[in-house]
Tab-separated table of C-alpha atoms in Angstrom:
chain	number	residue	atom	x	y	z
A	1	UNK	CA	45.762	-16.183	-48.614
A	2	UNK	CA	41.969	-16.539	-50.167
A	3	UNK	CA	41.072	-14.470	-52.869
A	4	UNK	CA	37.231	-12.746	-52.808
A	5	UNK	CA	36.195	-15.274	-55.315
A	6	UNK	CA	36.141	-17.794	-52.717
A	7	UNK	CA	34.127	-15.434	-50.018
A	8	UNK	CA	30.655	-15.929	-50.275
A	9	UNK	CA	27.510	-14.028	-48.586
A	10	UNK	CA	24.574	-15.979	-46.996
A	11	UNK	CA	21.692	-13.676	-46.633
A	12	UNK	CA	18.812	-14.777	-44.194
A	13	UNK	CA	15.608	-13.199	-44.834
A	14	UNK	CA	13.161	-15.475	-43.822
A	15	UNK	CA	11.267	-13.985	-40.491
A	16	UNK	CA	8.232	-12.181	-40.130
A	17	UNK	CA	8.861	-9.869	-37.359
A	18	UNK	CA	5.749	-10.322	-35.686
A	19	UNK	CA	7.185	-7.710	-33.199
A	20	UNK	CA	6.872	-4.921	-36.034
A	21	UNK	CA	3.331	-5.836	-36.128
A	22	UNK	CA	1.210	-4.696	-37.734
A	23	UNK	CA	3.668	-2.692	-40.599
A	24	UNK	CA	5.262	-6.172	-40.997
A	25	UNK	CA	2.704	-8.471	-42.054
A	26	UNK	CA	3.617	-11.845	-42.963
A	27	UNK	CA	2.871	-11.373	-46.552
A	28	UNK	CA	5.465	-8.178	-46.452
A	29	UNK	CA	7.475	-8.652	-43.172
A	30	UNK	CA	10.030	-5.881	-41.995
A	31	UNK	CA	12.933	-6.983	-44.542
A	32	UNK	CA	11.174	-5.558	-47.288
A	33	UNK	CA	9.972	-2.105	-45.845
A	34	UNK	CA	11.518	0.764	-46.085
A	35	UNK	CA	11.708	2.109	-42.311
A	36	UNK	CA	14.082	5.411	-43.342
A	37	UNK	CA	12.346	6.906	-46.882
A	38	UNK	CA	15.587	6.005	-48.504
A	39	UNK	CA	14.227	4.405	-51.215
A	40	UNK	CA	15.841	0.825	-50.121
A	41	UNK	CA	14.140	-1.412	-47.846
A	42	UNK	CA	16.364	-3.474	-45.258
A	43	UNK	CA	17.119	-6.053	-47.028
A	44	UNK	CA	18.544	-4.076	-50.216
A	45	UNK	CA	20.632	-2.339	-47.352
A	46	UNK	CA	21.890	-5.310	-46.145
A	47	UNK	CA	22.720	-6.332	-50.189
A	48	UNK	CA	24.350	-2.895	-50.992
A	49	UNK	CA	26.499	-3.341	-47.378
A	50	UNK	CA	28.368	-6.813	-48.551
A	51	UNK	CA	28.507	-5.728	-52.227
A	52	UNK	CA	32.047	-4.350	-51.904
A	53	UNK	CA	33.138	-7.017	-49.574
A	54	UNK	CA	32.271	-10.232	-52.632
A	55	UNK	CA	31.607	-11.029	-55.633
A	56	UNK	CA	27.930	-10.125	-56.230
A	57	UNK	CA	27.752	-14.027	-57.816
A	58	UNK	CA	28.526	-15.178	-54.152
A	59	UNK	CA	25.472	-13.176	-52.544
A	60	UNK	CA	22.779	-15.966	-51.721
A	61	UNK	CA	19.794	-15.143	-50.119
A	62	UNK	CA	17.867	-17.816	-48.077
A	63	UNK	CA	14.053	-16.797	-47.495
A	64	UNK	CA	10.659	-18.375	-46.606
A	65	UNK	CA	9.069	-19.695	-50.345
A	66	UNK	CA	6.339	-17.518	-50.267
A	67	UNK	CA	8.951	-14.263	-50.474
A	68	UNK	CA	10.438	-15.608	-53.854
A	69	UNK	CA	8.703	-12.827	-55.712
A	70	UNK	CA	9.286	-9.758	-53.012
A	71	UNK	CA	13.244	-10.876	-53.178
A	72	UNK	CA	13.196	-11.082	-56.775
A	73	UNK	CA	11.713	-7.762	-57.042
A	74	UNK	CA	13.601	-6.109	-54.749
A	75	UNK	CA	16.742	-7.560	-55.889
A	76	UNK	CA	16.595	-7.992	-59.540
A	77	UNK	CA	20.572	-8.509	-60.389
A	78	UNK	CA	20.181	-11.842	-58.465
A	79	UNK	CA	20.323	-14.990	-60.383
A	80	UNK	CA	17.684	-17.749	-59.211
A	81	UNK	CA	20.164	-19.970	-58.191
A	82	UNK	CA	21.484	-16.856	-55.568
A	83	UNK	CA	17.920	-17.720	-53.792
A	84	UNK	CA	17.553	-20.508	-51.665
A	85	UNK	CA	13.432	-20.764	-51.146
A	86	UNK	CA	12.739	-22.857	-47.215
A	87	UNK	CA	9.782	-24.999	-47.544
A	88	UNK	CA	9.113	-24.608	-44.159
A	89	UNK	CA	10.266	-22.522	-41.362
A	90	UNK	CA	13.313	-24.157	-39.274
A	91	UNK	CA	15.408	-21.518	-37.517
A	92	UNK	CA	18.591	-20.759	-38.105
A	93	UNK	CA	20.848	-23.732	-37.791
A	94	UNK	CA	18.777	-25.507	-41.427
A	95	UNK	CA	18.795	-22.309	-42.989
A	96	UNK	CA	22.900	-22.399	-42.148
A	97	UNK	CA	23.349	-25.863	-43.061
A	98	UNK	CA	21.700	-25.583	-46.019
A	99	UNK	CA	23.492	-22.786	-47.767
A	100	UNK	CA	26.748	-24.058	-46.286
A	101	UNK	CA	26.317	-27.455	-48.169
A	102	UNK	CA	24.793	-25.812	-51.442
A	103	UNK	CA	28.222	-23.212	-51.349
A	104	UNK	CA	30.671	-26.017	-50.831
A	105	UNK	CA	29.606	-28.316	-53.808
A	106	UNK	CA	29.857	-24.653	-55.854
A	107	UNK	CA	33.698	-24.137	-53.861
A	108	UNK	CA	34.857	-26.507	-50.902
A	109	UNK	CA	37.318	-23.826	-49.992
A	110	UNK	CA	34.924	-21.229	-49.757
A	111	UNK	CA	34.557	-19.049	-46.640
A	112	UNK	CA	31.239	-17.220	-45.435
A	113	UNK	CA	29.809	-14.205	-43.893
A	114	UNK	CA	25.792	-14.942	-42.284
A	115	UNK	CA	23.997	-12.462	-41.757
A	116	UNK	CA	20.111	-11.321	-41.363
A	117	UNK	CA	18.620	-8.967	-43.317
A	118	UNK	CA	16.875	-6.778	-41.147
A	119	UNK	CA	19.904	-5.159	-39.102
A	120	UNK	CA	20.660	-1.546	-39.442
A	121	UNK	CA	24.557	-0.795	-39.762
A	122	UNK	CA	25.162	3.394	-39.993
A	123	UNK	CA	28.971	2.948	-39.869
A	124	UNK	CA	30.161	1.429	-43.239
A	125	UNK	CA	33.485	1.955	-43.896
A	126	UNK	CA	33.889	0.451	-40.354
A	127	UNK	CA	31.550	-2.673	-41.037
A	128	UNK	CA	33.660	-3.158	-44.042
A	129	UNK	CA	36.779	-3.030	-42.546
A	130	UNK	CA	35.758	-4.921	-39.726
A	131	UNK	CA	34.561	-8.020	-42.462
A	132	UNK	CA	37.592	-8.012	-44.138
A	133	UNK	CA	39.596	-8.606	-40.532
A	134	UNK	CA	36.874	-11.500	-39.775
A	135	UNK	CA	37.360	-13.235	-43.307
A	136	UNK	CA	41.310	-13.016	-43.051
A	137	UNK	CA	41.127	-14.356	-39.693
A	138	UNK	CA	38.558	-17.649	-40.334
A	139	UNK	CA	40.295	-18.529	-43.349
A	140	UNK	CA	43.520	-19.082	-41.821
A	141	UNK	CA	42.479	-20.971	-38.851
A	142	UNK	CA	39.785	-23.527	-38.085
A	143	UNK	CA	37.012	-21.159	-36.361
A	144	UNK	CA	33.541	-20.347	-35.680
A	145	UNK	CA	33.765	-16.068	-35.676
A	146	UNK	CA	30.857	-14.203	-34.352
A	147	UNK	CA	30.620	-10.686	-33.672
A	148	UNK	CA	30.507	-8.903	-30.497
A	149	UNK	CA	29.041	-5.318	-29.581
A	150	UNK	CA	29.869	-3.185	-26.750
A	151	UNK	CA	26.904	-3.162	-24.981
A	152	UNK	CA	25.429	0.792	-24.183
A	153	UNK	CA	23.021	-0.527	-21.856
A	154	UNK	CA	21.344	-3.331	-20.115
A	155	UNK	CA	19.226	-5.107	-22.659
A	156	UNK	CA	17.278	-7.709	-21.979
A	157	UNK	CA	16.642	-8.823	-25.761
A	158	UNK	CA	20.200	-9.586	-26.964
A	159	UNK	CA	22.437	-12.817	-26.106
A	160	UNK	CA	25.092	-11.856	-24.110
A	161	UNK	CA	29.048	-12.957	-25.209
A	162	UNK	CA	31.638	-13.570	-22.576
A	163	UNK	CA	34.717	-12.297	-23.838
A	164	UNK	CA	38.492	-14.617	-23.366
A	165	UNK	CA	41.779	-14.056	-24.158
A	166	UNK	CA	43.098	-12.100	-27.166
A	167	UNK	CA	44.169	-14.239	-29.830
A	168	UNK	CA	44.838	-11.753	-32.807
A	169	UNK	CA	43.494	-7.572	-33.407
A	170	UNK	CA	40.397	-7.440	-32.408
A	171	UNK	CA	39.678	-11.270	-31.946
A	172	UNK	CA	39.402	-13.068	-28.637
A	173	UNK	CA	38.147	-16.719	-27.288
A	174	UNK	CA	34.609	-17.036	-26.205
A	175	UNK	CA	34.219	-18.012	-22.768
A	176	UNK	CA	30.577	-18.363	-22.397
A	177	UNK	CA	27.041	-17.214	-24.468
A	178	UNK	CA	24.058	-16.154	-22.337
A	179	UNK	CA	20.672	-16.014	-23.862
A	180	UNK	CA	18.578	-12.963	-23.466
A	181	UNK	CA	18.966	-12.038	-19.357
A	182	UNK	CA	16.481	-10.467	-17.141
A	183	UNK	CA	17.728	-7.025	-16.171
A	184	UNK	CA	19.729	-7.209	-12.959
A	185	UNK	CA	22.063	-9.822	-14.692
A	186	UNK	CA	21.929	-7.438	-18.165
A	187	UNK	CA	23.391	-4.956	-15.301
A	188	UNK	CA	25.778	-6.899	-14.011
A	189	UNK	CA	26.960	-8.320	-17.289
A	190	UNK	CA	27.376	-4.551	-18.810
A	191	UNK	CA	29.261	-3.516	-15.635
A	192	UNK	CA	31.738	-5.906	-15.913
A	193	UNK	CA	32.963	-4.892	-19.043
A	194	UNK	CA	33.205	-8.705	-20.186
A	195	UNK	CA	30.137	-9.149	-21.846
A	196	UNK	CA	29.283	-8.386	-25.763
A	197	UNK	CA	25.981	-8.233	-27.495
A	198	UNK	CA	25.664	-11.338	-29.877
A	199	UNK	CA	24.990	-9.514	-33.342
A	200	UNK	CA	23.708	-12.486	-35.038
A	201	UNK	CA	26.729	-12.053	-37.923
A	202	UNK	CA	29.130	-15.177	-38.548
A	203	UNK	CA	31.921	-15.969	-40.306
A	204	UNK	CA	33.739	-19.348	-40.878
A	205	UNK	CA	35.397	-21.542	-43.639
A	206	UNK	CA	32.551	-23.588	-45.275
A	207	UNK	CA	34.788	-26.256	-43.829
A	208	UNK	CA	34.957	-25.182	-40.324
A	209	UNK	CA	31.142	-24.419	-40.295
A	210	UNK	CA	30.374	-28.461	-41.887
A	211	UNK	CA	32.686	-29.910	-39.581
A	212	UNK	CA	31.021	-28.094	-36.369
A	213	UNK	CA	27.276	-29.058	-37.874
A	214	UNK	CA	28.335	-32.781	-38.037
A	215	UNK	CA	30.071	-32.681	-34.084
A	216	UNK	CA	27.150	-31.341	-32.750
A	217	UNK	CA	23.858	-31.994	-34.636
A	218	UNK	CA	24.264	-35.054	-36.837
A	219	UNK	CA	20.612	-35.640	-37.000
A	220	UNK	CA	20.527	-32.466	-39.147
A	221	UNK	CA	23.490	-33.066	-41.316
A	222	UNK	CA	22.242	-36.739	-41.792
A	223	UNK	CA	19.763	-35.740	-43.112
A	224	UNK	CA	21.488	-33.339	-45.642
A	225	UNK	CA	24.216	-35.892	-46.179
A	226	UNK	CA	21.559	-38.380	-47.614
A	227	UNK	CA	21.053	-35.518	-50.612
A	228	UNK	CA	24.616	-34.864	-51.312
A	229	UNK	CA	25.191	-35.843	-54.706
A	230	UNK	CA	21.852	-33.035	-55.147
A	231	UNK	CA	24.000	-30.072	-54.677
A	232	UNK	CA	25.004	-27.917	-56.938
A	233	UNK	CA	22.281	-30.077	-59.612
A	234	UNK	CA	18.708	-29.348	-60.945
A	235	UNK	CA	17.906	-31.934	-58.209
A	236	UNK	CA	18.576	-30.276	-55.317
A	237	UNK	CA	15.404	-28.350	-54.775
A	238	UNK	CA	13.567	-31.423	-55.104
A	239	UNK	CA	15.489	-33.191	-52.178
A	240	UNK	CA	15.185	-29.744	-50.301
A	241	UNK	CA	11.173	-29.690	-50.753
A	242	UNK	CA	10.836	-33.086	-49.796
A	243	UNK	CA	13.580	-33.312	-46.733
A	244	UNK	CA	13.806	-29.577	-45.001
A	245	UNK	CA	10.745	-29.423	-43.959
A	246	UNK	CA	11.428	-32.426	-41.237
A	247	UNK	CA	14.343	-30.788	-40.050
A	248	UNK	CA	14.957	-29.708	-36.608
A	249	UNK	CA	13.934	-26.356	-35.662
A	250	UNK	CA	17.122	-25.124	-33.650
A	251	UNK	CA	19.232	-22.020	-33.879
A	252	UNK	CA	22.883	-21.652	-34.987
A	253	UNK	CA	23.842	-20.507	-31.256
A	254	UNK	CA	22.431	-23.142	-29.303
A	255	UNK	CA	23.134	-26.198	-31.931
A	256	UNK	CA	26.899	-25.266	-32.292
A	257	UNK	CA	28.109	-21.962	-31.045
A	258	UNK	CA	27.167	-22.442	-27.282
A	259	UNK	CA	28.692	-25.737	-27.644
A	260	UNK	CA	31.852	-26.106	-30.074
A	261	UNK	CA	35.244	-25.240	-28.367
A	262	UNK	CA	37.111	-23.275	-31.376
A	263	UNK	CA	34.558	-20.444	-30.771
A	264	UNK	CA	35.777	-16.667	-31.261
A	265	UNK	CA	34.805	-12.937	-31.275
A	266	UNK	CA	35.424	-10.227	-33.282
A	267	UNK	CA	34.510	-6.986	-31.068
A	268	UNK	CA	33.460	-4.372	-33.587
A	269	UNK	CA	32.162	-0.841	-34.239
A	270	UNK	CA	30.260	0.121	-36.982
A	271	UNK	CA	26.933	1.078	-35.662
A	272	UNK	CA	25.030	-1.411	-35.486
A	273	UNK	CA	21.030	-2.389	-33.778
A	274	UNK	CA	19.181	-5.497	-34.167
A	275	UNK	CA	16.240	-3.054	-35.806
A	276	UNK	CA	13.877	-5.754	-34.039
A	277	UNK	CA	11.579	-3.543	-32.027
A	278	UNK	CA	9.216	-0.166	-32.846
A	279	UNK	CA	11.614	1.133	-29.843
A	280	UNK	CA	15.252	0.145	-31.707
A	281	UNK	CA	13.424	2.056	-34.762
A	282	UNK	CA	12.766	4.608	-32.634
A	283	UNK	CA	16.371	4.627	-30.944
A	284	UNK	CA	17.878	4.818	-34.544
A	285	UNK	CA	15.492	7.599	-36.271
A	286	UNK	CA	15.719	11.207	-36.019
A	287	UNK	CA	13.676	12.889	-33.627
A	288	UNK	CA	11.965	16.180	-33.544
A	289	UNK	CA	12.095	18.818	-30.848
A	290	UNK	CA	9.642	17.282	-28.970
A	291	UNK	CA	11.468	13.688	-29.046
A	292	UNK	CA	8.956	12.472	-31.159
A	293	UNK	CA	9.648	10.298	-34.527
A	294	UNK	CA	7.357	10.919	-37.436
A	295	UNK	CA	7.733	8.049	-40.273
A	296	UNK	CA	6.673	9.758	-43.364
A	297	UNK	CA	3.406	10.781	-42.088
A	298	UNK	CA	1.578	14.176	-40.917
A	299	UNK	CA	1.489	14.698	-37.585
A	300	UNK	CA	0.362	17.879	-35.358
A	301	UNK	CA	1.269	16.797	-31.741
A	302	UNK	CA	0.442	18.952	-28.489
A	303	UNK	CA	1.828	18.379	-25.141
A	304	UNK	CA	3.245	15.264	-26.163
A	305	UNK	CA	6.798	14.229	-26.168
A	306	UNK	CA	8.895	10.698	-26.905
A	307	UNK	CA	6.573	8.840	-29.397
A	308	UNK	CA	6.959	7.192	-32.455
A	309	UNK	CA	4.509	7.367	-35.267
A	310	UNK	CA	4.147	5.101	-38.355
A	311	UNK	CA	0.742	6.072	-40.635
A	312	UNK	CA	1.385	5.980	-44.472
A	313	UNK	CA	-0.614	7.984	-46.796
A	314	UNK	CA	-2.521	11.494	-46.176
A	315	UNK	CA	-4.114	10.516	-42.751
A	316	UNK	CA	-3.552	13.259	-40.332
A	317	UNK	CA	-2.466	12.746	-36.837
A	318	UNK	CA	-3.746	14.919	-34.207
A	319	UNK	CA	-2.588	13.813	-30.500
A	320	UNK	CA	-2.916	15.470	-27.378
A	321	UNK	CA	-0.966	14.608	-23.966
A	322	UNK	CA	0.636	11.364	-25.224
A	323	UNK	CA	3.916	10.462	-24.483
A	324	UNK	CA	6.091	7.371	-25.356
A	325	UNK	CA	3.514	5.581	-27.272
A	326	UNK	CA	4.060	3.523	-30.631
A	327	UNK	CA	1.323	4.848	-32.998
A	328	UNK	CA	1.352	2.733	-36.021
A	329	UNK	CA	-1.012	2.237	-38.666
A	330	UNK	CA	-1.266	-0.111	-41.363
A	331	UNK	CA	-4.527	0.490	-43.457
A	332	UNK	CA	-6.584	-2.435	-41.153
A	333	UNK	CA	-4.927	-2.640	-38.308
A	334	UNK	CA	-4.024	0.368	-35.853
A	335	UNK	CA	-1.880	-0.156	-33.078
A	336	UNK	CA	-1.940	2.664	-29.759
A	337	UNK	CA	0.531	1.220	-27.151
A	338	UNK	CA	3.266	2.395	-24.726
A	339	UNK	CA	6.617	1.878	-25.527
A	340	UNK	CA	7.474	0.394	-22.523
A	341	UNK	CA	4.899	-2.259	-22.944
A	342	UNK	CA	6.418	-3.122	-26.918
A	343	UNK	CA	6.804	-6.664	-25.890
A	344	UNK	CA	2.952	-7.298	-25.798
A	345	UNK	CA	3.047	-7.064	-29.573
A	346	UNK	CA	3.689	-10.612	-29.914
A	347	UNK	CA	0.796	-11.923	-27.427
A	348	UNK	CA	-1.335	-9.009	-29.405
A	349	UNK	CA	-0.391	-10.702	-33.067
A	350	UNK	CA	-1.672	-14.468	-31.530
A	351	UNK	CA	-5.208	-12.850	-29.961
A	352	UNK	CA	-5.551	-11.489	-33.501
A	353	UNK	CA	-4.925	-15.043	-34.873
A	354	UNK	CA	-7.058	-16.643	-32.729
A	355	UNK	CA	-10.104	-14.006	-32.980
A	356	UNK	CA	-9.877	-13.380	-36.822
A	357	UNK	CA	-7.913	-15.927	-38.390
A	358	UNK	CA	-5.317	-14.704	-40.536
A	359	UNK	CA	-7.334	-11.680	-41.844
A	360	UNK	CA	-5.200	-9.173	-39.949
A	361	UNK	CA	-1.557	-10.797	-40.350
C-alpha cells in the first residue's frame, strides 16, 4: 500500500475562460476571482479541497507564465518549485506530460490526482472520500481513472462517458468517450442511464500515466525524453522555455484516454459543476425570490425574474421587465445578453479582438 508521501496534486490553472468574459480577463481569468464573496477565489478552493488528501509539498500548480505573480499571491505557502510556468499555451495533454515527468524524477512511484482549478465541488467530505477510493485503486493496478458524474440533464457542453463492467466499489471499465453532443443524443445518452459527465479529474500512477503518453503520442514524449536528465535540476526550465512551446496542442482525452484500453471510471458524488458558464454560476448561486442572482452588487429589479447580475462596486442596478439575462459588468466592458444565447460570448470576445485589439481582454 502507498503512503500520502508518494500522492502528489497537479493543479491546472492555465485558461482564460473567455466564456466568463468580460469578469475574466486574460490578465485575471476566472481561477483567480472570487465568484461566492468567500474570501477565496477558485483556485484557493481547489488548493484548500486536496490539502487533506497530500502533502501540501506535493501540490504543483501548472499555469500560463504570465500568472506567476497572481498564483504566488494567492497561494503564498507554495514553494517556486510547486509552480510549473507554460511558455506557451498547449492544452492539456503538455501541461500533463510535463508535471508527470517533473514528479517522477522527484518520486518514480508517485501517483497523481489532475485536476483544473476552476471547478466548484459543494460536497467535501464526499470529494474526499471519493479521492482516497481513486488513489487506492490506481496505485494497485495499471490504470488511467477518470471521474464520472451522473448526468441531471442533457448538456450539450460536457464529454459524455460510457460506463462498462464493474471492476471494484464504485469503479467500472470505460466503454466509449463522446465529446460534447448536440441535444437529442445528450437525451438519449441521459436516458439510458449509461452515460457519465467527464469531470475533467484524473488519477493514475506517474507510471501508468508515462507509459500511456509514450503508446499513444510519442512525438510529445520525444520531445520531453530529449530533456530528461533536466528534471528535477536548475536546468529544467531552460529546456522547458526552449522545447514546450513546439509541442502539440492536444488534450489529455483525445491523445490517450479515448484511445488507451486500461481506461476506468470512478462514478462519484460530491457536488460537483464545471463552473464554465455565467449560467453554471448561476445554477450554483443562491437566488432571490424573484430567481434572480445578485453577485455582490445593488440591484432594485421590477417585473423581472431568472437573471444573473455581476457589477462590482457602488453602481446601482435598476431593471425593468428583464428576464434570464446575464448582466455583467467589469469597469470597461458591460455585457446585456440572454442566457440562453451564453454561448455567443466567445464569438463576442474575438469581434472585440478584432475591433479594439486587446484593449478590452
Amino acid at each position: 500500500m502507498m503512503t500520502d508521501n508518494h500522492r502528489y496534486c497537479v493543479i491546472m490553472c492555465g485558461g482564460i475562460g473567455s466564456r466568463f468574459w468580460p469578469y475574466s480577463r486574460t490578465d485575471r481569468p476566472k481561477q483567480f476571482i472570487d465568484f461566492f464573496g468567500t474570501g477565496r477565489s477558485l483556485l484557493q478552493m481547489s488548493y484548500d479541497r486536496i490539502s487533506p488528501l497530500v502533502p501540501k509539498e506535493n501540490i504543483i500548480i501548472v499555469t500560463n507564465s504570465h500568472y506567476a505573480p497572481l498564483v504566488k499571491e494567492q497561494l503564498p505557502e507554495l514553494n517556486d518549485d510547486q509552480i510549473l510556468l507554460e511558455p506557451a499555451r498547449r492544452n492539456t495533454a503538455p501541461c500533463i506530460a510535463w508535471a508527470a515527468y517533473h514528479i517522477a524524477a522527484r518520486d518514480p512511484q508517485a501517483s497523481m490526482i489532475v485536476t483544473p482549478s476552476d471547478h466548484l465541488i459543494t460536497r467535501d467530505a464526499e470529494f474526499e472520500k471519493s479521492i482516497r477510493l481513486g488513489f487506492n485503486f490506481v496505485e494497485k493496478h495499471d490504470a488511467l481513472l477518470t471521474l464520472g458524474i451522473k448526468p441531471t440533464r442533457p448538456e450539450t457542453g460536457y464529454g459524455y462517458i460510457q460506463i462498462g463492467r464493474p471492476v471494484e466499489d464504485d469503479v467500472l471499465k470505460v466503454k466509449t468517450f463522446t465529446e460534447k453532443p448536440d441535444i437529442d443524443l445528450a437525451k438519449v445518452f441521459v436516458e439510458s442511464g449509461e452515460f457519465f459527465w467527464n469531470s475533467g479529474i484524473f488519477l493514475w500512477s506517474v507510471k501508468s500515466i508515462l507509459e500511456a503518453l509514450h503508446n499513444y503520442t510519442p512525438d510529445l514524449t520525444s520531445t520531453f525524453d530529449n530533456g530528461l536528465a533536466t528534471f528535477g535540476t536548475p536546468e529544467e526550465n531552460a529546456f522547458i522555455q526552449r522545447e514546450f512551446p513546439g509541442c502539440v496542442n492536444i488534450s489529455i482525452d483525445y491523445a490517450v484516454m479515448e484511445r488507451a484500453s486500461n481506461v476506468y471510471v470512478e462514478c462519484v458524488n460530491f457536488g460537483w459543476s464545471d463552473l464554465g458558464t455565467w449560467s453554471a454560476l448561476y445554477d450554483n448561486s443562491p437566488k432571490n425570490r424573484d430567481s434572480n442572482v445578485v453577485q455582490n452588487c445593488q440591484v432594485l429589479a421590477y417585473n423581472s425574474s431568472g437573471n444573473i447580475f455581476a457589477v462590482p462596486g457602488d453602481k446601482l442596478v435598476v431593471v425593468n421587465g428583464l428576464h434570464d439575462y446575464i448582466v455583467a459588468d467589469a469597469g470597461d466592458v458591460l455585457l446585456v445578453c440572454p442566457k440562453s444565447e451564453e454561448q455567443h460570448i466567445k464569438q463576442y470576445v474575438n469581434d472585440a479582438k478584432l475591433s479594439y485589439k486587446d484593449k478590452y481582454l
